[in-house]
Coordinates of C-alpha atoms and ligand atoms in Angstrom, one line a residue:
M149 CA -155.9 -23.5 3.3
K150 CA -152.6 -22.2 4.5
L151 CA -150.7 -24.8 6.5
I152 CA -147.7 -23.6 8.6
C153 CA -145.3 -25.6 10.8
S154 CA -142.0 -25.0 12.6
D155 CA -138.9 -27.2 12.6
Q156 CA -137.9 -25.8 16.0
H157 CA -140.5 -27.9 17.9
R158 CA -138.2 -30.9 18.1
G159 CA -136.0 -29.1 20.5
H160 CA -138.7 -29.3 23.1
D161 CA -138.4 -32.9 24.1
A162 CA -139.0 -33.4 27.8
L163 CA -137.6 -36.5 29.5
Y164 CA -140.7 -37.2 31.6
E165 CA -143.7 -35.7 33.4
F166 CA -145.6 -36.4 36.6
N167 CA -148.8 -38.3 36.0
R168 CA -150.9 -39.9 38.7
G169 CA -148.0 -40.0 41.1
R170 CA -145.5 -41.5 38.7
L171 CA -142.9 -40.2 36.3
I172 CA -143.9 -41.2 32.8
P173 CA -142.5 -40.4 29.3
A174 CA -143.8 -36.9 28.4
L175 CA -147.1 -37.1 26.6
E176 CA -146.5 -33.8 24.8
S177 CA -143.9 -35.2 22.5
P178 CA -142.3 -34.4 19.1
A179 CA -144.0 -37.6 17.8
R180 CA -147.3 -35.7 18.0
A181 CA -146.2 -33.1 15.4
A182 CA -144.6 -35.7 13.2
A183 CA -147.9 -37.7 13.1
I184 CA -149.9 -34.6 12.1
L185 CA -147.3 -33.6 9.5
G186 CA -147.6 -37.1 8.0
A187 CA -151.4 -37.0 7.9
L188 CA -151.3 -33.5 6.4
G189 CA -148.9 -34.6 3.7
E190 CA -151.3 -37.3 2.6
A191 CA -154.5 -35.1 2.9
G192 CA -154.0 -32.8 0.0
L193 CA -155.3 -29.7 1.8
G194 CA -152.4 -27.6 0.6
A195 CA -148.6 -27.2 0.8
I196 CA -147.0 -27.2 4.2
E197 CA -144.8 -24.1 4.7
L198 CA -142.3 -23.2 7.3
A199 CA -143.0 -20.4 9.7
E200 CA -141.3 -17.1 9.2
S201 CA -139.4 -15.5 12.1
F202 CA -141.0 -12.5 13.9
D203 CA -139.3 -10.3 16.4
L204 CA -140.5 -10.4 20.0
A205 CA -142.9 -7.4 19.7
P206 CA -146.1 -9.5 19.0
I207 CA -145.3 -11.8 21.9
L208 CA -144.8 -8.9 24.2
R209 CA -148.3 -7.6 23.3
V210 CA -149.7 -10.5 25.4
H211 CA -146.9 -11.6 27.8
R212 CA -145.1 -9.7 30.5
H213 CA -141.6 -8.7 29.6
D214 CA -139.8 -10.3 32.6
Y215 CA -141.7 -13.5 32.0
V216 CA -140.5 -13.8 28.4
A217 CA -136.9 -13.0 29.5
F218 CA -137.2 -15.7 32.1
L219 CA -138.3 -18.3 29.6
Q220 CA -135.5 -17.4 27.2
G221 CA -132.8 -17.9 29.9
A222 CA -134.2 -20.5 32.3
H223 CA -132.6 -23.7 31.0
A224 CA -129.2 -22.0 30.5
E225 CA -129.4 -20.9 34.2
W226 CA -130.4 -24.4 35.2
S227 CA -127.3 -25.9 33.4
A228 CA -125.0 -23.2 34.8
L229 CA -126.0 -24.4 38.3
G230 CA -124.5 -27.8 37.3
R231 CA -127.9 -29.5 37.0
G232 CA -128.8 -32.0 34.3
G233 CA -132.2 -32.9 33.0
D234 CA -135.2 -30.6 32.7
A235 CA -136.0 -27.6 34.9
L236 CA -139.0 -28.0 37.2
P237 CA -140.5 -25.8 39.9
L238 CA -140.8 -26.7 43.6
A239 CA -143.6 -24.6 45.2
W240 CA -146.3 -22.0 44.3
P241 CA -147.5 -18.7 45.8
V242 CA -150.9 -19.9 46.8
R243 CA -153.4 -18.4 49.3
G244 CA -151.7 -16.4 52.0
L245 CA -148.3 -16.2 50.3
R246 CA -146.9 -13.2 48.5
D247 CA -147.0 -13.1 44.8
D248 CA -145.9 -9.5 44.4
R249 CA -142.2 -10.1 44.6
V250 CA -140.2 -12.1 42.0
P251 CA -137.7 -14.3 43.8
R252 CA -134.0 -13.9 42.9
S253 CA -133.0 -17.6 42.7
L254 CA -133.8 -19.7 39.7
D255 CA -135.7 -22.2 41.8
G256 CA -137.8 -19.3 43.2
R257 CA -138.5 -17.9 39.7
L258 CA -139.4 -21.4 38.3
S259 CA -142.0 -21.6 41.1
Y260 CA -143.1 -18.0 40.6
Y261 CA -143.7 -18.2 36.8
S262 CA -145.3 -21.7 36.7
F263 CA -148.5 -23.1 37.9
D264 CA -147.9 -26.9 37.7
I265 CA -145.2 -29.5 37.9
G266 CA -146.1 -31.1 34.6
T267 CA -144.4 -28.6 32.3
P268 CA -140.6 -29.2 32.2
I269 CA -138.3 -26.6 30.6
T270 CA -135.7 -28.2 28.4
A271 CA -132.7 -26.9 26.6
G272 CA -134.8 -26.3 23.4
T273 CA -138.0 -25.1 25.1
W274 CA -137.6 -21.4 24.3
T275 CA -136.6 -21.9 20.7
A276 CA -139.5 -24.4 20.2
A277 CA -142.0 -22.1 21.9
K278 CA -140.8 -19.1 19.8
G279 CA -141.1 -21.3 16.7
A280 CA -144.7 -22.2 17.6
A281 CA -145.6 -18.5 18.1
D282 CA -144.0 -17.7 14.8
A283 CA -146.1 -20.4 13.1
A284 CA -149.3 -18.9 14.6
L285 CA -148.1 -15.4 13.5
T286 CA -147.2 -16.5 10.0
A287 CA -150.7 -18.1 9.6
A288 CA -152.3 -15.0 11.1
R289 CA -150.5 -12.7 8.6
S290 CA -151.8 -14.8 5.7
L291 CA -155.3 -14.1 6.9
C292 CA -154.6 -10.4 7.3
S293 CA -153.4 -10.1 3.8
G294 CA -156.8 -11.4 2.6
R295 CA -155.0 -14.0 0.4
E296 CA -156.3 -16.8 2.6
S297 CA -159.6 -17.4 4.3
S298 CA -158.4 -20.2 6.5
A299 CA -155.1 -21.4 7.9
F300 CA -153.7 -24.0 10.3
S301 CA -150.6 -23.6 12.4
L302 CA -149.0 -26.7 13.8
C303 CA -147.9 -25.3 17.1
R304 CA -145.8 -27.3 19.5
P305 CA -145.5 -26.7 22.4
P306 CA -149.2 -25.7 22.7
G307 CA -150.3 -22.4 24.2
H308 CA -153.8 -22.0 25.7
H309 CA -152.8 -22.5 29.3
A310 CA -150.0 -19.9 29.2
A311 CA -151.3 -16.6 30.7
F312 CA -149.8 -13.0 30.8
D313 CA -147.0 -14.1 33.1
C314 CA -147.1 -17.8 33.8
Y315 CA -146.7 -21.2 32.2
G316 CA -148.2 -24.7 32.8
G317 CA -150.2 -27.4 31.1
Y318 CA -147.4 -28.0 28.6
C319 CA -147.8 -24.3 27.5
F320 CA -145.3 -21.4 27.5
L321 CA -146.3 -18.8 25.0
N322 CA -150.0 -18.5 24.2
N323 CA -150.0 -19.0 20.4
A324 CA -153.7 -18.4 19.9
A325 CA -153.7 -15.2 22.0
I326 CA -150.6 -13.9 20.3
A327 CA -152.3 -14.5 16.9
A328 CA -155.5 -12.9 18.1
Q329 CA -153.7 -9.8 19.2
Y330 CA -151.8 -9.7 16.0
L331 CA -155.0 -9.7 14.0
R332 CA -156.3 -6.9 16.3
D333 CA -153.2 -4.9 15.5
H334 CA -153.5 -5.5 11.8
G335 CA -157.0 -4.5 10.8
S336 CA -159.5 -6.7 12.7
D337 CA -161.7 -4.8 15.0
R338 CA -163.1 -7.9 16.8
V339 CA -161.6 -11.4 17.1
A340 CA -163.2 -14.5 18.6
V341 CA -161.2 -17.3 20.1
L342 CA -163.1 -20.6 20.1
D343 CA -161.3 -23.2 22.3
V344 CA -162.3 -26.8 21.5
D345 CA -159.5 -28.5 23.4
Y346 CA -160.5 -31.0 26.2
H347 CA -159.0 -28.6 28.8
H348 CA -160.1 -25.1 29.6
G349 CA -157.9 -22.4 28.0
N350 CA -157.3 -20.6 31.3
G351 CA -154.4 -18.6 29.8
T352 CA -156.4 -17.2 26.9
Q353 CA -159.4 -16.4 29.2
H354 CA -157.1 -14.6 31.6
I355 CA -155.4 -12.5 28.9
F356 CA -158.6 -11.2 27.4
Y357 CA -161.0 -11.3 30.4
Q358 CA -161.4 -7.6 30.7
R359 CA -161.6 -6.8 27.0
N360 CA -164.6 -6.5 24.7
D361 CA -162.6 -6.7 21.4
V362 CA -161.7 -10.4 21.8
L363 CA -164.4 -12.9 22.7
F364 CA -163.4 -16.2 24.3
A365 CA -165.7 -19.2 24.1
S366 CA -164.5 -22.6 25.4
I367 CA -165.9 -26.1 25.6
H368 CA -164.0 -28.3 28.0
A369 CA -164.0 -30.8 30.9
D370 CA -165.5 -29.5 34.1
P371 CA -162.8 -27.8 36.2
A372 CA -164.3 -29.4 39.3
T373 CA -162.8 -32.7 38.0
D374 CA -160.2 -31.8 35.4
F375 CA -157.1 -29.7 34.8
P376 CA -156.6 -26.7 35.1
Y377 CA -159.0 -27.0 38.1
F378 CA -159.1 -23.3 39.0
L379 CA -160.7 -21.7 36.0
G380 CA -163.3 -22.6 33.4
Y381 CA -166.7 -22.5 35.2
A382 CA -169.8 -21.2 33.4
D383 CA -170.2 -18.2 35.7
E384 CA -167.0 -16.7 34.4
T385 CA -168.4 -14.3 31.9
G386 CA -165.9 -11.5 31.7
A387 CA -165.2 -8.4 33.8
G388 CA -165.1 -4.6 33.3
A389 CA -165.3 -3.7 29.6
G390 CA -165.1 -7.5 28.9
A391 CA -168.3 -8.3 30.8
G392 CA -170.3 -10.7 28.6
C393 CA -167.4 -11.5 26.3
N394 CA -166.4 -14.8 28.0
H395 CA -168.4 -18.0 27.6
N396 CA -167.5 -21.3 29.2
F397 CA -169.2 -24.6 28.4
P398 CA -167.9 -27.1 31.0
L399 CA -169.1 -30.7 30.3
A400 CA -169.3 -33.7 32.5
A401 CA -167.1 -36.8 31.9
G402 CA -168.4 -39.1 29.2
A403 CA -169.5 -36.3 26.8
D404 CA -170.0 -37.8 23.3
W405 CA -170.9 -35.9 20.1
A406 CA -174.5 -35.4 21.2
A407 CA -173.5 -33.5 24.2
W408 CA -170.3 -32.0 22.8
G409 CA -171.8 -31.0 19.5
A410 CA -174.7 -29.2 21.3
A411 CA -172.2 -27.2 23.3
L412 CA -170.3 -26.4 20.1
D413 CA -173.6 -25.1 18.6
A414 CA -174.2 -22.9 21.6
A415 CA -170.6 -21.6 21.6
C416 CA -170.9 -20.9 17.8
R417 CA -174.1 -18.9 18.4
R418 CA -172.1 -16.7 20.9
V419 CA -169.4 -16.2 18.3
D420 CA -171.9 -15.4 15.6
A421 CA -173.6 -12.8 17.9
F422 CA -170.2 -11.1 18.4
A423 CA -169.8 -10.7 14.6
P424 CA -166.0 -11.1 14.7
D425 CA -163.8 -10.2 11.7
A426 CA -161.8 -13.4 12.3
V427 CA -162.1 -16.6 14.4
I428 CA -159.2 -18.4 16.0
V429 CA -159.8 -22.0 16.9
S430 CA -157.7 -23.4 19.7
L431 CA -157.7 -26.9 18.2
G432 CA -157.0 -29.6 20.7
V433 CA -158.1 -33.1 19.7
D434 CA -157.8 -34.6 23.2
T435 CA -161.6 -34.8 23.3
F436 CA -161.0 -38.1 21.4
R437 CA -162.3 -41.2 23.1
G438 CA -158.9 -42.9 23.0
D439 CA -156.9 -40.0 24.4
P440 CA -154.9 -40.8 27.5
L441 CA -155.9 -37.5 29.2
S442 CA -159.5 -37.4 28.3
S443 CA -162.9 -38.6 29.6
F444 CA -164.8 -37.4 26.4
L445 CA -165.9 -39.8 23.7
L446 CA -165.5 -38.1 20.4
E447 CA -164.9 -40.4 17.4
G448 CA -162.9 -39.8 14.3
D449 CA -165.8 -38.8 12.1
D450 CA -167.0 -36.3 14.8
Y451 CA -164.0 -34.1 13.9
L452 CA -165.4 -33.8 10.3
R453 CA -168.7 -32.5 11.9
M454 CA -166.7 -30.1 14.1
G455 CA -165.0 -28.6 11.1
A456 CA -168.2 -28.3 9.2
R457 CA -170.0 -26.5 12.1
I458 CA -167.1 -24.1 12.5
A459 CA -167.3 -23.4 8.7
L460 CA -170.9 -22.2 9.2
L461 CA -169.5 -19.2 11.0
A462 CA -168.3 -18.1 7.6
R463 CA -165.4 -16.0 8.9
P464 CA -161.7 -16.0 8.2
T465 CA -160.5 -18.8 10.5
L466 CA -157.1 -19.7 11.9
F467 CA -156.8 -23.1 13.6
V468 CA -154.0 -23.2 16.2
L469 CA -152.9 -26.7 17.5
E470 CA -153.3 -27.2 21.2
G471 CA -153.5 -30.7 22.9
G472 CA -154.2 -34.3 21.7
Y473 CA -152.1 -37.3 22.9
A474 CA -153.4 -40.3 21.1
V475 CA -150.5 -40.2 18.7
D476 CA -151.8 -43.0 16.3
E477 CA -155.0 -41.0 15.7
I478 CA -154.0 -37.4 16.2
G479 CA -153.1 -36.8 12.5
C480 CA -156.4 -38.2 11.3
N481 CA -158.4 -36.3 13.8
V482 CA -156.7 -32.9 13.1
V483 CA -157.0 -33.5 9.3
N484 CA -160.7 -34.3 9.7
V485 CA -161.4 -31.0 11.4
L486 CA -159.6 -29.1 8.6
R487 CA -161.2 -31.2 5.9
G488 CA -164.7 -30.8 7.4
H489 CA -164.1 -27.1 7.4
A490 CA -162.7 -26.9 3.9
D491 CA -165.4 -29.0 2.4
A492 CA -168.2 -27.0 4.0
A493 CA -166.7 -23.5 3.5
Ligands
6XA37 C1 -151.9 -32.2 33.4 C2 -152.7 -32.1 32.1 C3 -152.1 -31.1 31.2 C4 -153.1 -30.8 30.1 C5 -152.5 -30.4 28.8 C6 -153.4 -30.1 27.8 N1 -150.6 -32.5 33.3 N2 -154.0 -28.9 27.7 O1 -153.7 -30.9 26.9 O2 -154.9 -28.6 26.8
ZN38 ZN1 -155.8 -30.3 26.3

């Protein structure tokens, strides 16, 4: 299995985030990646390689040009205004407000391009996000060449909440979507994205919603109770040419392997029916029972079962890291998915 990471992730180290009305140390921290690297090093699944650097073209295939330019310069603009700390938005263009004009001021643009207050932009955010996209692209390229049938990219910051032109949920560039589009542009006719993170991958869904060449299937907490709140219901099945190519499996709080594994089985049957040339797994392990953001109850061994079920798809598979905040167990849980997959493949 090809294992790819990026050194740049450390530059994205937010001071704090809002959580239940308080400022707390940011949960999406460099320690997450360090823990996964440590576990991967001991697991013997393969050598861990550094991402190669790609130009912006594959990123611009799924993200709006002005959005990417904004991300590149936002923190420098923030500093030039004499401000310290991390850049955060103030307001959002919700119902009744105009979203067809991009404001001129930095504060206006932070608000325009974001959808939550929990995703600080730091001095190293762009470089880290670009490194994460490079990790996903490097892993995707190894699948295209046919040399590898499976790969894992350790992406930090994560990506599945980032849409065509907005960021949130700790995500800036949609690493899984960028990799899916790269595979489409390099020989794969159909790609499936299977999102197993605790949270719905609203960004990935939005990017591919009208398309029939990329299927999106997601198992996640019910948006009626959990972030991102405004997408992820079962009746979102795709639109236009993409009708029937989007499958959401929202689950109630307290889902354990019995409930979660049954949803995975149903999602995998949708993926199978699509007959993709490759599968991208948005791999969040915040479904873990000890995760601080989760109400699901998956145990360590359940991640072995998850990997084994995904291996039954018998397709070239790229795992892209998303969430997971129980730092003491995140390494073991990620390795278990990869090991379960490798052992059953
Ligand atoms: C609200 C929760 C952000 C969710 C981040 C995540 N600040 N997404 O793990 O998959
Ligand atoms: Zn998540």
